[in-house]
Coordinates of C-alpha atoms and ligand atoms in Angstrom, one line a residue:
M1434 CA 169.8 63.4 -112.6
N1435 CA 170.0 66.3 -115.1
E1436 CA 167.9 69.2 -114.3
V1437 CA 165.1 69.8 -116.9
T1438 CA 164.8 73.4 -118.0
I1439 CA 162.7 75.2 -120.5
L1440 CA 165.4 74.5 -122.9
D1441 CA 164.3 71.0 -123.0
D1442 CA 160.5 71.4 -123.2
P1443 CA 159.6 69.8 -126.5
D1444 CA 156.4 71.7 -126.7
L1445 CA 158.1 75.1 -126.4
L1446 CA 160.9 74.0 -128.8
T1447 CA 158.4 72.9 -131.4
S1448 CA 156.4 75.9 -131.1
Q1449 CA 159.4 78.1 -131.6
T1450 CA 160.3 76.2 -134.8
L1451 CA 156.7 76.6 -136.0
I1452 CA 156.4 80.3 -135.2
H1453 CA 159.4 80.8 -137.5
K1454 CA 157.8 78.8 -140.3
A1455 CA 154.5 80.6 -139.9
A1456 CA 156.2 84.0 -140.0
A1457 CA 157.9 83.0 -143.2
A1458 CA 154.6 81.7 -144.7
L1459 CA 152.8 85.0 -143.7
F1460 CA 155.8 86.9 -145.2
R1461 CA 155.5 85.2 -148.6
K1462 CA 151.7 85.5 -148.3
D1463 CA 150.9 81.8 -148.1
L1464 CA 148.2 82.8 -145.8
L1465 CA 146.2 79.6 -145.3
V1466 CA 149.4 77.8 -144.5
A1467 CA 150.5 80.5 -142.0
R1468 CA 147.0 80.2 -140.4
E1469 CA 147.4 76.6 -140.0
L1470 CA 150.9 76.9 -138.5
Y1471 CA 149.8 79.5 -136.1
T1472 CA 146.9 77.2 -134.9
E1473 CA 149.4 74.4 -134.6
V1474 CA 151.6 76.7 -132.4
L1475 CA 148.7 77.2 -130.2
S1476 CA 148.0 73.4 -129.7
H1477 CA 151.7 73.2 -128.4
T1478 CA 151.8 76.5 -126.3
P1479 CA 148.2 77.4 -125.7
Y1480 CA 149.1 80.8 -123.9
N1481 CA 151.1 82.1 -126.7
I1482 CA 150.1 85.8 -127.1
L1483 CA 152.7 86.2 -130.0
A1484 CA 150.8 83.4 -132.0
Y1485 CA 147.5 85.0 -131.4
V1486 CA 148.5 88.4 -132.6
D1487 CA 150.3 87.0 -135.7
R1488 CA 147.2 84.7 -136.3
S1489 CA 145.1 87.7 -136.0
K1490 CA 147.2 89.6 -138.8
T1491 CA 146.9 86.5 -141.0
H1492 CA 143.1 86.4 -140.6
L1493 CA 142.9 90.0 -141.5
E1494 CA 144.9 89.5 -144.5
L1495 CA 142.8 86.5 -145.4
G1496 CA 139.9 88.8 -145.4
Y1497 CA 138.3 87.5 -142.2
P1498 CA 138.4 90.6 -140.0
D1499 CA 135.8 88.9 -137.6
L1500 CA 138.2 86.1 -136.9
A1501 CA 141.2 88.6 -136.6
A1502 CA 139.1 90.5 -134.1
G1503 CA 138.6 87.3 -132.1
D1504 CA 142.3 86.5 -132.0
A1505 CA 143.5 90.0 -131.2
Y1506 CA 140.9 90.1 -128.4
R1507 CA 142.3 86.8 -127.0
A1508 CA 145.7 88.2 -127.3
L1509 CA 144.6 91.3 -125.2
L1510 CA 143.2 89.1 -122.5
L1511 CA 146.5 87.1 -122.4
G1512 CA 148.5 90.5 -122.3
D1513 CA 146.3 91.6 -119.3
A1514 CA 146.9 88.3 -117.6
I1515 CA 150.7 88.6 -117.9
R1516 CA 150.7 92.0 -116.5
E1517 CA 148.7 91.0 -113.5
T1518 CA 151.1 88.1 -112.9
L1519 CA 154.1 90.3 -113.2
Q1520 CA 152.8 92.8 -110.7
G1521 CA 153.1 90.9 -107.5
R1522 CA 155.8 88.4 -108.7
T1523 CA 159.4 88.3 -107.8
L1524 CA 161.2 86.4 -110.6
I1525 CA 163.7 83.7 -109.8
P1526 CA 165.1 83.0 -113.2
G1527 CA 166.5 79.8 -112.3
S1528 CA 163.4 78.6 -110.8
V1529 CA 161.3 79.7 -113.7
D1530 CA 163.7 77.8 -116.0
R1531 CA 163.0 74.6 -113.9
K1532 CA 159.4 75.2 -113.1
V1533 CA 158.2 75.0 -116.7
N1534 CA 158.4 71.2 -116.7
D1535 CA 157.4 70.8 -113.0
G1536 CA 153.9 70.0 -114.2
D1537 CA 151.9 73.0 -115.0
E1538 CA 148.5 71.9 -113.6
G1539 CA 146.8 74.5 -111.5
W1540 CA 148.7 77.5 -113.0
A1541 CA 146.8 80.6 -113.6
I1542 CA 146.3 81.8 -117.3
G1543 CA 148.5 84.8 -116.5
E1544 CA 151.4 82.5 -115.4
Q1545 CA 151.2 80.3 -118.3
A1546 CA 151.3 83.1 -120.7
F1547 CA 154.1 84.6 -118.8
I1548 CA 156.1 81.4 -118.9
T1549 CA 155.5 81.1 -122.7
T1550 CA 156.6 84.6 -123.4
Y1551 CA 159.5 84.3 -120.9
S1552 CA 160.6 81.0 -122.5
H1553 CA 160.7 82.6 -126.1
I1554 CA 163.0 85.4 -124.6
R1555 CA 165.0 82.7 -122.8
L1556 CA 165.4 80.5 -126.0
L1557 CA 166.7 83.4 -127.8
S1558 CA 169.3 84.1 -125.2
E1559 CA 172.4 82.0 -124.7
R1560 CA 172.4 82.2 -121.0
A1561 CA 170.2 82.6 -117.9
L1562 CA 169.0 86.2 -117.3
G1563 CA 168.9 88.3 -114.3
E1564 CA 165.6 89.3 -112.9
E1565 CA 165.7 92.9 -113.8
H1566 CA 166.9 92.0 -117.3
I1567 CA 164.0 89.5 -117.8
K1568 CA 161.5 92.1 -116.3
K1569 CA 162.7 94.6 -118.9
L1570 CA 162.7 92.3 -121.9
L1571 CA 159.3 91.0 -120.8
K1572 CA 157.8 94.5 -120.6
I1573 CA 159.1 95.4 -124.1
A1574 CA 157.7 92.2 -125.5
V1575 CA 154.3 92.5 -123.9
D1576 CA 153.9 96.1 -124.7
G1577 CA 154.9 95.5 -128.2
M1578 CA 152.5 92.5 -128.6
E1579 CA 149.7 94.4 -126.9
A1580 CA 150.0 97.4 -129.0
S1581 CA 150.0 95.3 -132.0
A1582 CA 146.9 93.3 -130.6
L1583 CA 145.0 96.6 -129.9
F1584 CA 145.7 98.0 -133.3
T1585 CA 144.8 94.9 -135.2
L1586 CA 141.7 94.7 -133.1
A1587 CA 140.8 98.3 -133.9
R1588 CA 141.6 97.8 -137.6
S1589 CA 139.6 94.4 -137.9
L1590 CA 136.6 96.1 -136.2
K1591 CA 136.8 98.8 -138.7
E1592 CA 136.9 96.4 -141.5
A1593 CA 133.9 94.6 -140.1
R1594 CA 132.2 97.9 -139.7
C1595 CA 131.7 97.8 -136.0
F1596 CA 132.9 101.4 -135.9
M1597 CA 132.0 102.2 -132.3
D1598 CA 134.0 99.2 -130.9
A1599 CA 136.9 100.0 -133.3
L1600 CA 137.0 103.5 -131.8
T1601 CA 137.0 102.1 -128.2
Y1602 CA 140.2 100.1 -129.0
C1603 CA 141.8 103.0 -130.7
K1604 CA 141.2 105.1 -127.7
M1605 CA 142.6 102.5 -125.4
G1606 CA 145.7 102.5 -127.8
L1607 CA 146.1 106.2 -127.5
T1608 CA 145.8 106.1 -123.7
R1609 CA 148.1 103.2 -123.2
Y1610 CA 150.6 104.3 -125.8
P1611 CA 150.4 108.2 -125.8
D1612 CA 153.9 108.4 -127.4
A1613 CA 153.4 107.5 -131.0
S1614 CA 157.0 107.7 -131.9
A1615 CA 157.8 104.8 -129.5
L1616 CA 155.6 102.5 -131.7
P1617 CA 156.6 100.8 -134.8
Q1618 CA 155.6 103.0 -137.9
E1619 CA 152.7 100.8 -139.0
I1620 CA 150.9 101.4 -135.6
N1621 CA 149.1 104.7 -135.7
F1622 CA 146.0 104.9 -133.4
Q1623 CA 145.4 108.6 -134.2
A1624 CA 145.4 108.0 -138.0
E1625 CA 143.1 104.9 -137.6
T1626 CA 140.6 106.9 -135.4
D1627 CA 140.6 109.8 -138.0
M1628 CA 139.8 107.1 -140.7
I1629 CA 137.0 105.5 -138.7
H1630 CA 135.4 108.9 -138.1
Q1631 CA 135.7 109.6 -141.9
L1632 CA 133.9 106.2 -142.6
M1633 CA 131.2 106.9 -140.1
E1634 CA 130.6 110.3 -141.7
Q1635 CA 130.3 108.7 -145.2
K1636 CA 127.8 106.0 -143.9
K1637 CA 125.7 108.6 -142.3
E1638 CA 125.5 110.4 -145.7
E1639 CA 124.7 107.2 -147.6
D1640 CA 122.1 105.9 -145.1
P1641 CA 120.1 108.3 -142.9
R1642 CA 119.4 105.6 -140.5
F1643 CA 122.8 105.8 -139.2
K1644 CA 122.4 109.5 -138.3
L1645 CA 119.4 108.8 -136.2
N1646 CA 120.9 105.8 -134.2
P1647 CA 124.7 105.9 -134.5
N1648 CA 125.3 104.1 -131.2
I1649 CA 123.4 101.1 -132.1
L1650 CA 123.8 100.8 -135.9
F1651 CA 127.7 101.6 -135.7
R1652 CA 128.0 98.5 -133.6
H1653 CA 126.4 96.1 -136.1
G1654 CA 128.9 95.2 -139.0
G1655 CA 129.1 92.3 -141.3
C1656 CA 131.6 89.7 -142.4
R1657 CA 131.9 86.8 -144.8
R1658 CA 129.5 83.8 -144.5
E1659 CA 131.0 80.7 -145.6
V1660 CA 132.2 77.2 -144.9
Y1661 CA 135.8 78.0 -144.0
P1662 CA 138.5 76.1 -146.1
W1663 CA 139.7 74.4 -142.9
N1664 CA 136.2 73.4 -141.7
H1665 CA 136.2 69.6 -141.9
H1666 CA 133.0 69.1 -139.9
E1667 CA 130.6 70.1 -142.5
P1668 CA 128.8 67.1 -144.1
D1669 CA 128.2 66.6 -147.8
R1670 CA 124.6 67.5 -147.6
Y1671 CA 123.7 66.6 -151.2
N1672 CA 125.3 63.0 -151.2
A1673 CA 122.5 60.3 -151.9
K1674 CA 123.6 58.6 -148.5
T1675 CA 123.0 61.8 -146.4
V1676 CA 119.7 62.6 -148.2
A1677 CA 118.7 59.0 -147.5
S1678 CA 119.5 59.1 -143.9
L1679 CA 117.7 62.5 -143.4
N1680 CA 114.6 60.9 -145.1
A1681 CA 114.7 58.1 -142.7
K1682 CA 114.5 60.8 -139.9
M1683 CA 111.8 62.5 -142.0
A1684 CA 109.8 59.5 -142.1
E1685 CA 109.4 59.5 -138.2
S1686 CA 108.0 63.1 -138.5
S1687 CA 105.8 62.7 -141.6
G1688 CA 104.8 59.9 -144.1
K1689 CA 103.7 62.5 -146.7
V1690 CA 106.9 64.4 -147.6
E1691 CA 110.5 63.7 -148.5
I1692 CA 113.7 65.7 -148.8
R1693 CA 115.2 66.2 -152.2
V1694 CA 118.2 68.1 -153.7
V1695 CA 116.9 71.2 -155.5
N1696 CA 118.2 74.0 -157.4
L1697 CA 117.5 77.4 -155.8
P1698 CA 118.1 80.8 -157.3
I1699 CA 121.0 82.6 -155.8
L1700 CA 119.4 85.6 -154.2
Q1701 CA 120.2 89.3 -154.8
K1702 CA 121.9 90.7 -151.7
R1703 CA 121.0 94.3 -151.9
Q1704 CA 118.1 95.0 -149.6
D1705 CA 116.5 97.9 -151.5
P1706 CA 115.7 96.6 -154.9
L1707 CA 114.7 99.9 -156.2
N1708 CA 118.1 101.3 -155.7
K1709 CA 120.4 101.1 -158.7
L1710 CA 122.2 97.8 -158.3
E1711 CA 126.1 97.9 -158.2
L1712 CA 127.7 95.6 -160.9
S1713 CA 129.0 93.3 -158.2
D1714 CA 125.6 92.8 -156.7
K1715 CA 124.2 91.2 -159.8
V1716 CA 124.3 87.5 -159.1
S1717 CA 122.5 85.1 -161.2
G1718 CA 122.2 81.4 -161.6
S1719 CA 121.3 78.7 -159.0
E1720 CA 122.8 76.6 -156.5
K1721 CA 122.3 73.2 -155.0
Q1722 CA 120.3 73.0 -151.7
L1723 CA 117.8 70.8 -150.1
G1724 CA 114.0 71.2 -150.1
V1725 CA 111.0 69.2 -149.0
Y1726 CA 108.4 67.6 -151.6
A1727 CA 105.0 66.1 -151.2
K1728 CA 104.9 62.3 -151.7
E1729 CA 101.1 62.4 -151.7
D1730 CA 98.7 65.3 -152.1
I1731 CA 98.4 67.5 -148.9
Y1732 CA 95.1 69.2 -148.1
V1733 CA 94.5 72.6 -146.8
G1734 CA 94.1 72.4 -143.1
E1735 CA 95.8 69.0 -142.9
T1736 CA 98.6 68.9 -140.3
F1737 CA 101.0 66.5 -142.0
F1738 CA 104.3 67.1 -140.0
R1739 CA 105.3 67.4 -136.4
E1740 CA 108.8 67.6 -135.0
M1741 CA 110.1 68.1 -131.5
S1742 CA 113.0 70.5 -131.3
P1743 CA 116.4 69.1 -130.2
L1744 CA 117.4 72.5 -129.2
T1745 CA 115.0 75.0 -127.7
V1746 CA 115.8 78.0 -125.5
L1747 CA 113.8 80.3 -123.3
S1748 CA 114.6 84.0 -123.0
D1749 CA 114.9 83.6 -119.4
P1750 CA 114.5 80.1 -118.2
E1751 CA 114.7 81.1 -114.5
Y1752 CA 111.7 83.4 -114.5
S1753 CA 109.6 81.4 -116.9
R1754 CA 106.5 79.2 -116.5
L1755 CA 107.6 77.2 -119.5
C1756 CA 109.5 73.9 -119.7
E1757 CA 113.3 74.7 -120.0
F1758 CA 113.7 71.6 -122.3
C1759 CA 110.7 71.7 -124.5
A1760 CA 109.1 75.0 -123.9
A1761 CA 105.8 73.5 -123.2
D1762 CA 103.6 75.2 -120.6
L1763 CA 104.4 73.8 -117.0
G1764 CA 101.4 72.3 -115.1
E1765 CA 101.0 71.9 -111.5
D1766 CA 103.6 69.1 -111.2
Y1767 CA 107.0 69.9 -112.5
E1768 CA 110.5 68.5 -112.2
T1769 CA 113.6 70.3 -110.9
C1770 CA 117.3 69.6 -110.4
E1771 CA 118.3 68.6 -106.8
D1772 CA 121.7 70.3 -107.3
C1773 CA 120.5 73.7 -108.3
W1774 CA 116.9 74.1 -107.1
E1775 CA 116.7 76.5 -104.3
G1776 CA 113.0 75.9 -103.5
D1777 CA 111.9 79.1 -105.4
E1778 CA 109.2 78.6 -108.2
E1779 CA 109.9 82.3 -109.1
S1780 CA 113.5 81.7 -110.0
G1781 CA 114.4 78.3 -110.8
I1782 CA 114.8 76.0 -113.8
M1783 CA 111.8 73.7 -114.2
W1784 CA 111.0 70.8 -116.5
C1785 CA 107.3 69.6 -117.4
S1786 CA 108.2 65.9 -117.3
V1787 CA 110.6 63.3 -115.9
E1788 CA 111.5 62.7 -119.6
C1789 CA 112.4 66.3 -120.4
K1790 CA 114.4 66.4 -117.1
K1791 CA 116.3 63.2 -118.1
N1792 CA 117.0 64.7 -121.6
A1793 CA 118.3 68.1 -120.2
I1794 CA 120.6 66.3 -117.5
E1795 CA 121.9 64.0 -120.1
K1796 CA 122.5 66.5 -122.8
Y1797 CA 123.5 69.9 -121.3
H1798 CA 122.4 70.7 -117.8
P1799 CA 125.5 69.7 -115.9
A1800 CA 127.5 72.6 -117.7
L1801 CA 124.8 75.0 -116.7
C1802 CA 123.9 73.7 -113.2
A1803 CA 124.2 76.1 -110.4
R1804 CA 126.0 78.8 -112.6
D1805 CA 124.8 82.3 -112.8
F1806 CA 123.9 83.2 -116.3
G1807 CA 121.3 85.9 -115.1
W1808 CA 123.5 88.5 -116.8
V1809 CA 123.1 86.8 -120.2
Y1810 CA 119.4 86.7 -119.7
R1811 CA 119.2 90.3 -118.6
A1812 CA 121.4 91.5 -121.4
I1813 CA 119.4 89.6 -124.0
N1814 CA 116.1 90.7 -122.6
A1815 CA 117.1 94.3 -122.8
S1816 CA 117.3 93.9 -126.6
I1817 CA 114.4 93.3 -128.9
S1818 CA 116.8 92.1 -131.6
T1819 CA 116.4 88.4 -132.7
S1820 CA 120.1 87.9 -132.5
S1821 CA 119.6 87.7 -128.7
A1822 CA 118.0 84.3 -129.5
H1823 CA 121.1 83.2 -131.3
S1824 CA 123.1 84.0 -128.2
L1825 CA 120.9 81.6 -126.2
L1826 CA 121.1 78.9 -128.8
L1827 CA 125.0 79.4 -128.7
L1828 CA 125.0 78.9 -125.0
K1829 CA 123.0 75.7 -125.1
T1830 CA 125.1 74.4 -127.8
Y1831 CA 128.2 75.1 -125.8
A1832 CA 126.7 73.4 -122.9
T1833 CA 125.9 70.3 -124.9
A1834 CA 129.3 70.2 -126.5
I1835 CA 130.9 70.4 -123.0
T1836 CA 128.5 67.8 -121.4
L1837 CA 128.8 65.3 -124.2
D1838 CA 132.4 66.1 -124.9
T1839 CA 131.5 66.4 -128.7
H1840 CA 132.6 69.1 -131.1
P1841 CA 129.8 71.7 -131.6
L1842 CA 129.7 71.1 -135.3
E1843 CA 129.4 67.4 -134.9
L1844 CA 126.3 67.6 -132.7
P1845 CA 123.5 66.1 -134.8
E1846 CA 121.1 68.9 -133.9
V1847 CA 123.3 71.4 -135.8
K1848 CA 125.5 69.4 -138.0
Y1849 CA 123.0 69.0 -140.9
L1850 CA 121.5 72.5 -140.7
Y1851 CA 122.1 74.8 -143.6
G1852 CA 124.4 77.6 -143.0
V1853 CA 125.9 78.5 -146.3
N1854 CA 127.4 76.4 -149.2
R1855 CA 131.0 75.7 -149.5
V1856 CA 132.7 77.5 -152.3
P1857 CA 136.0 76.6 -153.8
F1858 CA 138.9 78.7 -152.1
Y1859 CA 140.9 80.8 -154.4
P1860 CA 143.8 82.6 -152.7
D1861 CA 143.7 85.5 -154.8
Y1862 CA 139.9 86.0 -154.9
T1863 CA 138.7 89.3 -153.6
P1864 CA 135.2 89.1 -152.3
S1865 CA 132.7 91.8 -153.3
T1866 CA 131.6 94.2 -150.7
L1867 CA 128.3 92.3 -150.2
E1868 CA 130.1 89.1 -149.8
R1869 CA 132.2 90.6 -147.1
Q1870 CA 129.1 91.8 -145.2
A1871 CA 127.0 88.6 -145.6
L1872 CA 126.9 87.6 -142.1
P1873 CA 125.8 89.9 -139.5
F1874 CA 128.6 90.7 -137.0
N1875 CA 128.5 92.2 -133.5
F1876 CA 131.6 92.2 -131.3
T1877 CA 129.7 91.7 -128.1
N1878 CA 127.3 89.0 -129.4
Q1879 CA 129.8 87.1 -131.2
V1880 CA 133.1 87.7 -129.4
T1881 CA 133.1 88.9 -125.9
R1882 CA 129.8 87.4 -124.7
P1883 CA 130.6 83.9 -125.9
I1884 CA 133.9 84.1 -124.0
Q1885 CA 132.3 85.2 -120.8
M1886 CA 129.7 82.4 -121.1
L1887 CA 132.5 79.8 -121.5
Q1888 CA 134.3 81.3 -118.4
E1889 CA 131.0 81.1 -116.5
M1890 CA 131.2 77.3 -117.3
D1891 CA 134.8 77.3 -116.0
V1892 CA 136.2 76.7 -119.5
D1893 CA 139.7 77.8 -119.9
I1894 CA 139.3 79.3 -123.5
F1895 CA 143.1 78.9 -124.3
Q1896 CA 143.3 75.1 -123.6
P1897 CA 143.8 73.3 -126.9
N1898 CA 140.4 71.4 -126.8
A1899 CA 138.6 74.7 -126.1
V1900 CA 140.3 76.3 -129.1
D1901 CA 139.2 73.3 -131.1
F1902 CA 135.7 73.5 -129.9
F1903 CA 135.2 77.2 -129.4
D1904 CA 137.4 79.2 -131.8
L1905 CA 135.6 82.0 -133.3
W1906 CA 135.2 80.3 -136.7
V1907 CA 133.2 77.6 -135.0
I1908 CA 131.0 80.3 -133.3
Q1909 CA 130.5 82.1 -136.8
T1910 CA 129.6 78.7 -138.6
L1911 CA 126.9 78.0 -135.7
W1912 CA 125.7 81.6 -136.0
A1913 CA 125.4 81.3 -139.8
K1914 CA 123.2 78.1 -139.3
F1915 CA 121.0 79.8 -136.5
I1916 CA 120.3 82.8 -138.6
G1917 CA 119.4 80.7 -141.4
V1918 CA 117.1 78.1 -139.7
A1919 CA 116.2 79.3 -136.2
S1920 CA 112.5 80.1 -135.4
A1921 CA 111.5 82.3 -132.6
R1922 CA 108.2 83.0 -130.8
V1923 CA 107.8 86.7 -130.0
H1924 CA 105.9 88.0 -126.9
E1925 CA 102.8 89.6 -128.2
R1926 CA 102.9 92.5 -125.7
T1927 CA 106.5 93.2 -125.2
G1928 CA 107.8 92.3 -128.8
R1929 CA 110.7 90.4 -127.2
T1930 CA 111.8 86.9 -128.2
E1931 CA 110.3 84.4 -125.7
I1932 CA 111.3 81.0 -127.1
A1933 CA 113.7 80.2 -130.0
A1934 CA 114.4 76.8 -131.4
V1935 CA 116.1 74.9 -134.3
H1936 CA 114.3 72.0 -135.8
M1937 CA 116.5 69.9 -138.2
L1938 CA 113.8 68.7 -140.6
Y1939 CA 111.7 71.8 -140.2
S1940 CA 114.7 73.8 -141.4
M1941 CA 114.7 72.1 -144.7
F1942 CA 111.6 73.7 -146.1
N1943 CA 112.2 76.6 -148.4
H1944 CA 110.5 79.9 -148.4
S1945 CA 107.8 81.5 -150.6
C1946 CA 105.6 84.7 -149.7
D1947 CA 102.8 82.7 -151.4
P1948 CA 103.3 79.5 -149.4
N1949 CA 101.4 76.3 -149.7
I1950 CA 102.1 75.3 -146.0
T1951 CA 102.0 77.1 -142.8
W1952 CA 103.5 76.4 -139.4
E1953 CA 103.0 76.8 -135.7
C1954 CA 106.1 76.6 -133.4
G1955 CA 106.8 76.1 -129.8
G1956 CA 109.2 73.4 -128.7
E1957 CA 107.2 71.4 -131.2
V1958 CA 106.7 72.6 -134.8
N1959 CA 103.8 71.3 -137.0
F1960 CA 103.1 72.1 -140.5
T1961 CA 99.6 72.4 -142.1
G1962 CA 98.6 72.6 -145.7
F1963 CA 97.7 76.3 -146.7
S1964 CA 96.6 78.6 -149.3
R1965 CA 96.4 82.3 -149.2
K1966 CA 92.8 82.0 -150.5
C1967 CA 91.5 79.4 -148.0
G1968 CA 93.8 80.0 -145.2
R1969 CA 94.5 77.1 -142.9
T1970 CA 91.3 76.5 -141.3
S1971 CA 89.2 74.7 -143.9
E1972 CA 88.8 71.2 -143.1
F1973 CA 91.2 69.0 -145.1
N1974 CA 88.4 66.5 -145.8
N1975 CA 86.9 69.4 -147.9
G1976 CA 89.3 68.1 -150.4
V1977 CA 91.1 71.3 -151.3
V1978 CA 94.6 70.3 -152.2
A1979 CA 97.3 72.6 -151.0
V1980 CA 100.4 70.8 -152.3
K1981 CA 100.0 68.2 -155.1
K1982 CA 102.1 65.0 -155.0
G1983 CA 105.5 65.7 -156.5
E1984 CA 105.4 69.5 -155.8
E1985 CA 107.7 71.3 -153.5
C1986 CA 106.4 72.4 -150.1
F1987 CA 106.9 76.1 -149.4
S1988 CA 106.8 77.5 -145.9
H1989 CA 107.2 81.3 -145.1
Y1990 CA 110.0 82.8 -143.1
C1991 CA 108.0 86.1 -142.6
D1992 CA 104.5 87.2 -141.8
I1993 CA 102.8 86.9 -145.4
S1994 CA 100.2 89.5 -144.5
L1995 CA 102.9 92.2 -144.6
D1996 CA 103.2 94.5 -147.6
Y1997 CA 106.0 93.9 -150.2
S1998 CA 108.8 95.9 -148.7
D1999 CA 108.2 94.8 -145.0
R2000 CA 108.3 91.2 -146.1
Q2001 CA 111.5 91.8 -148.0
E2002 CA 113.0 93.3 -144.7
H2003 CA 111.8 90.5 -142.5
A2004 CA 112.7 87.6 -144.8
W2005 CA 116.1 88.9 -145.8
G2006 CA 118.0 87.6 -142.7
P2007 CA 116.8 84.0 -142.8
L2008 CA 116.8 84.0 -146.7
G2009 CA 120.3 85.6 -146.9
G2010 CA 119.2 87.9 -149.6
R2011 CA 116.3 89.5 -151.4
C2012 CA 113.2 87.3 -151.6
S2013 CA 112.5 86.6 -155.5
C2014 CA 109.4 84.4 -155.1
S2015 CA 106.9 84.9 -157.8
R2016 CA 104.6 87.0 -155.6
C2017 CA 107.4 89.4 -154.8
L2018 CA 108.4 89.7 -158.3
E2019 CA 105.0 90.6 -159.2
E2020 CA 104.6 93.1 -156.4
E2021 CA 108.1 94.6 -157.1
A2022 CA 107.0 95.4 -160.7
E2023 CA 103.8 97.1 -159.3
V2024 CA 105.8 99.2 -156.7
A2025 CA 108.3 100.2 -159.4
A2026 CA 105.5 101.2 -161.8
E2027 CA 103.9 103.2 -159.1
L2028 CA 107.1 105.0 -158.4
M2029 CA 107.7 105.7 -162.0
S2030 CA 104.2 107.2 -162.4
D2031 CA 104.8 109.4 -159.4
L2032 CA 108.1 110.5 -160.7
S2033 CA 106.6 111.4 -164.1
I2034 CA 103.8 113.4 -162.4
K2035 CA 106.3 115.3 -160.4
S2036 CA 108.5 116.1 -163.4
K2037 CA 105.4 117.5 -165.3
Ligands
SAM2959 C1 115.9 77.1 -143.6 S1 117.0 76.8 -145.0 C2 116.0 76.0 -146.0 C3 116.6 74.8 -146.5 C4 117.7 74.8 -147.3 N1 117.4 74.9 -148.7 C5 118.7 73.6 -147.1 O1 119.3 73.3 -147.9 O2 118.7 73.1 -145.9 C6 117.1 78.5 -145.6 C7 118.0 78.7 -146.7 O3 117.4 78.1 -147.8 C8 117.6 79.0 -149.0 N2 116.2 79.3 -149.5 C9 115.0 79.1 -148.9 N3 114.0 79.5 -149.8 C10 114.5 80.1 -150.9 C11 114.0 80.7 -152.1 N4 112.7 80.8 -152.2 N5 114.9 81.1 -153.1 C12 116.2 80.9 -152.9 N6 116.8 80.3 -151.7 C13 116.0 80.0 -150.6 C14 118.4 80.2 -148.6 O4 119.7 80.1 -148.9 C15 118.0 80.3 -147.0 O5 119.2 80.9 -146.4

């Protein structure tokens, strides 16, 4: 029987051919094609450090520094794994050649990455190589790819304005590669460091908040918020069939309202409206979205809509007296999981009913059972930022996708949520500064922590199925949806998020600072007719109509008792821009008039 060697491995051979095609596409700036080819390479050789490095560069050129950072970080993880493998290993070249097809189950990530890199070197060479020769070539290859990954990571984080993280990776580059002359000319960690410092100084001048709190603010950047051109999971939300199926669901929550396609104004992205607007900030026109309309009169004080959340999270389920599935208060009797309950009411997951336990076990609990996520809860509870809630929603979405073996973007609880509209892709289109910053981006929340969460669930993030399910663009798509629609209950005393939830139908209500309905939210959300004049308490049989039949129902995404500028600040995130409801427009004119009169007094 002929011996099988790496030279016969069809996946390696295909991947080698694809890499060449991808590099050619990248060179001629056919960027979407290059991205697709590198992704295909990864489906054949999942531990391919070179494919990650080059896909990262492609993402950067495409204008997605966040996705570039995700790839470069994965390339670094592979580089570290190869080094660890090489450290304790004696290479027997012949056996490596044979072993590739021996069935690679059970191989550690470092070995897989090593074999992939080795085989690329081996394929380029006519003959089997000696151990010393292989080690030398491997070191050169891994060093080169790692330096490139570090540099692209630093540059991507700089582009995404996560300056502190960018500096960390520049520093790592300077430490690992102190001799700049040994690196290719385009890799210059010192020049990049200087440029980042310059940009930080500029930002401090422009916005004094950055002077006061550089460590926090320079970790929060932004990136594009969009339906990526390769995202084939997004439904056509405005299609008559989709709207009809959403309305069938709506009928289970309320007989008084229905979903319709509406035209909403495109919102201004600049936060401070009194600042001079840049030309590129001036957006106008409207876009198609969904909204909810009254089919019959809705009265002030009338609760006309109730919906259970299919996705609810507690900020610390292990130390909470709330049901981990629905967030209701736990009574004396509660349910637990036989496999992870350690008999300790103070630190265990509990459900309020047999039904909640059944739902949790069917949907997501197996992926979380008996695993230690205490570090996630602690990290999240240390912050009062609402993005902590998005990390928890992401964790449960991951667990559901793994348990049900369903792509996260196909899960019904997230599929129909609004994240952003699809726009046509123009290869030469240059997004404005504001478009490039539309989705908040934090390297820890969106890149490193999600990877650690997957590792805690024993997911090998490099496996093709995991890449398909949990690639960074999938996380960013989920993040955009959660930012747009998640609601959170904040603890009165600590100001920290206690519960967060997404509700599919509730998320279809649009916002006004002069709303005609109001809501209360735990695991279940309910809507009640409202008017600023009457509040919500008047009995609906008094007959005060809050929303007339045929009118749109407007909820509120912020506390409407706040003044104009605080409302703007709070509603900006979920609205994705500056609120332009009639109340805000009125109050904006008043604030501007006051400002003008102050200025004229001062100038006299
Ligand atoms: C929770 S969703 C509301 C439902 C959404 N229209 C849909 O199609 O599913 C939030 C998004 O709706 C849009 N939106 C809500 N209220 C708006 C308003 N008053 N003006 C403009 N856009 C609004 C914003 O794009 C926001 O990010």
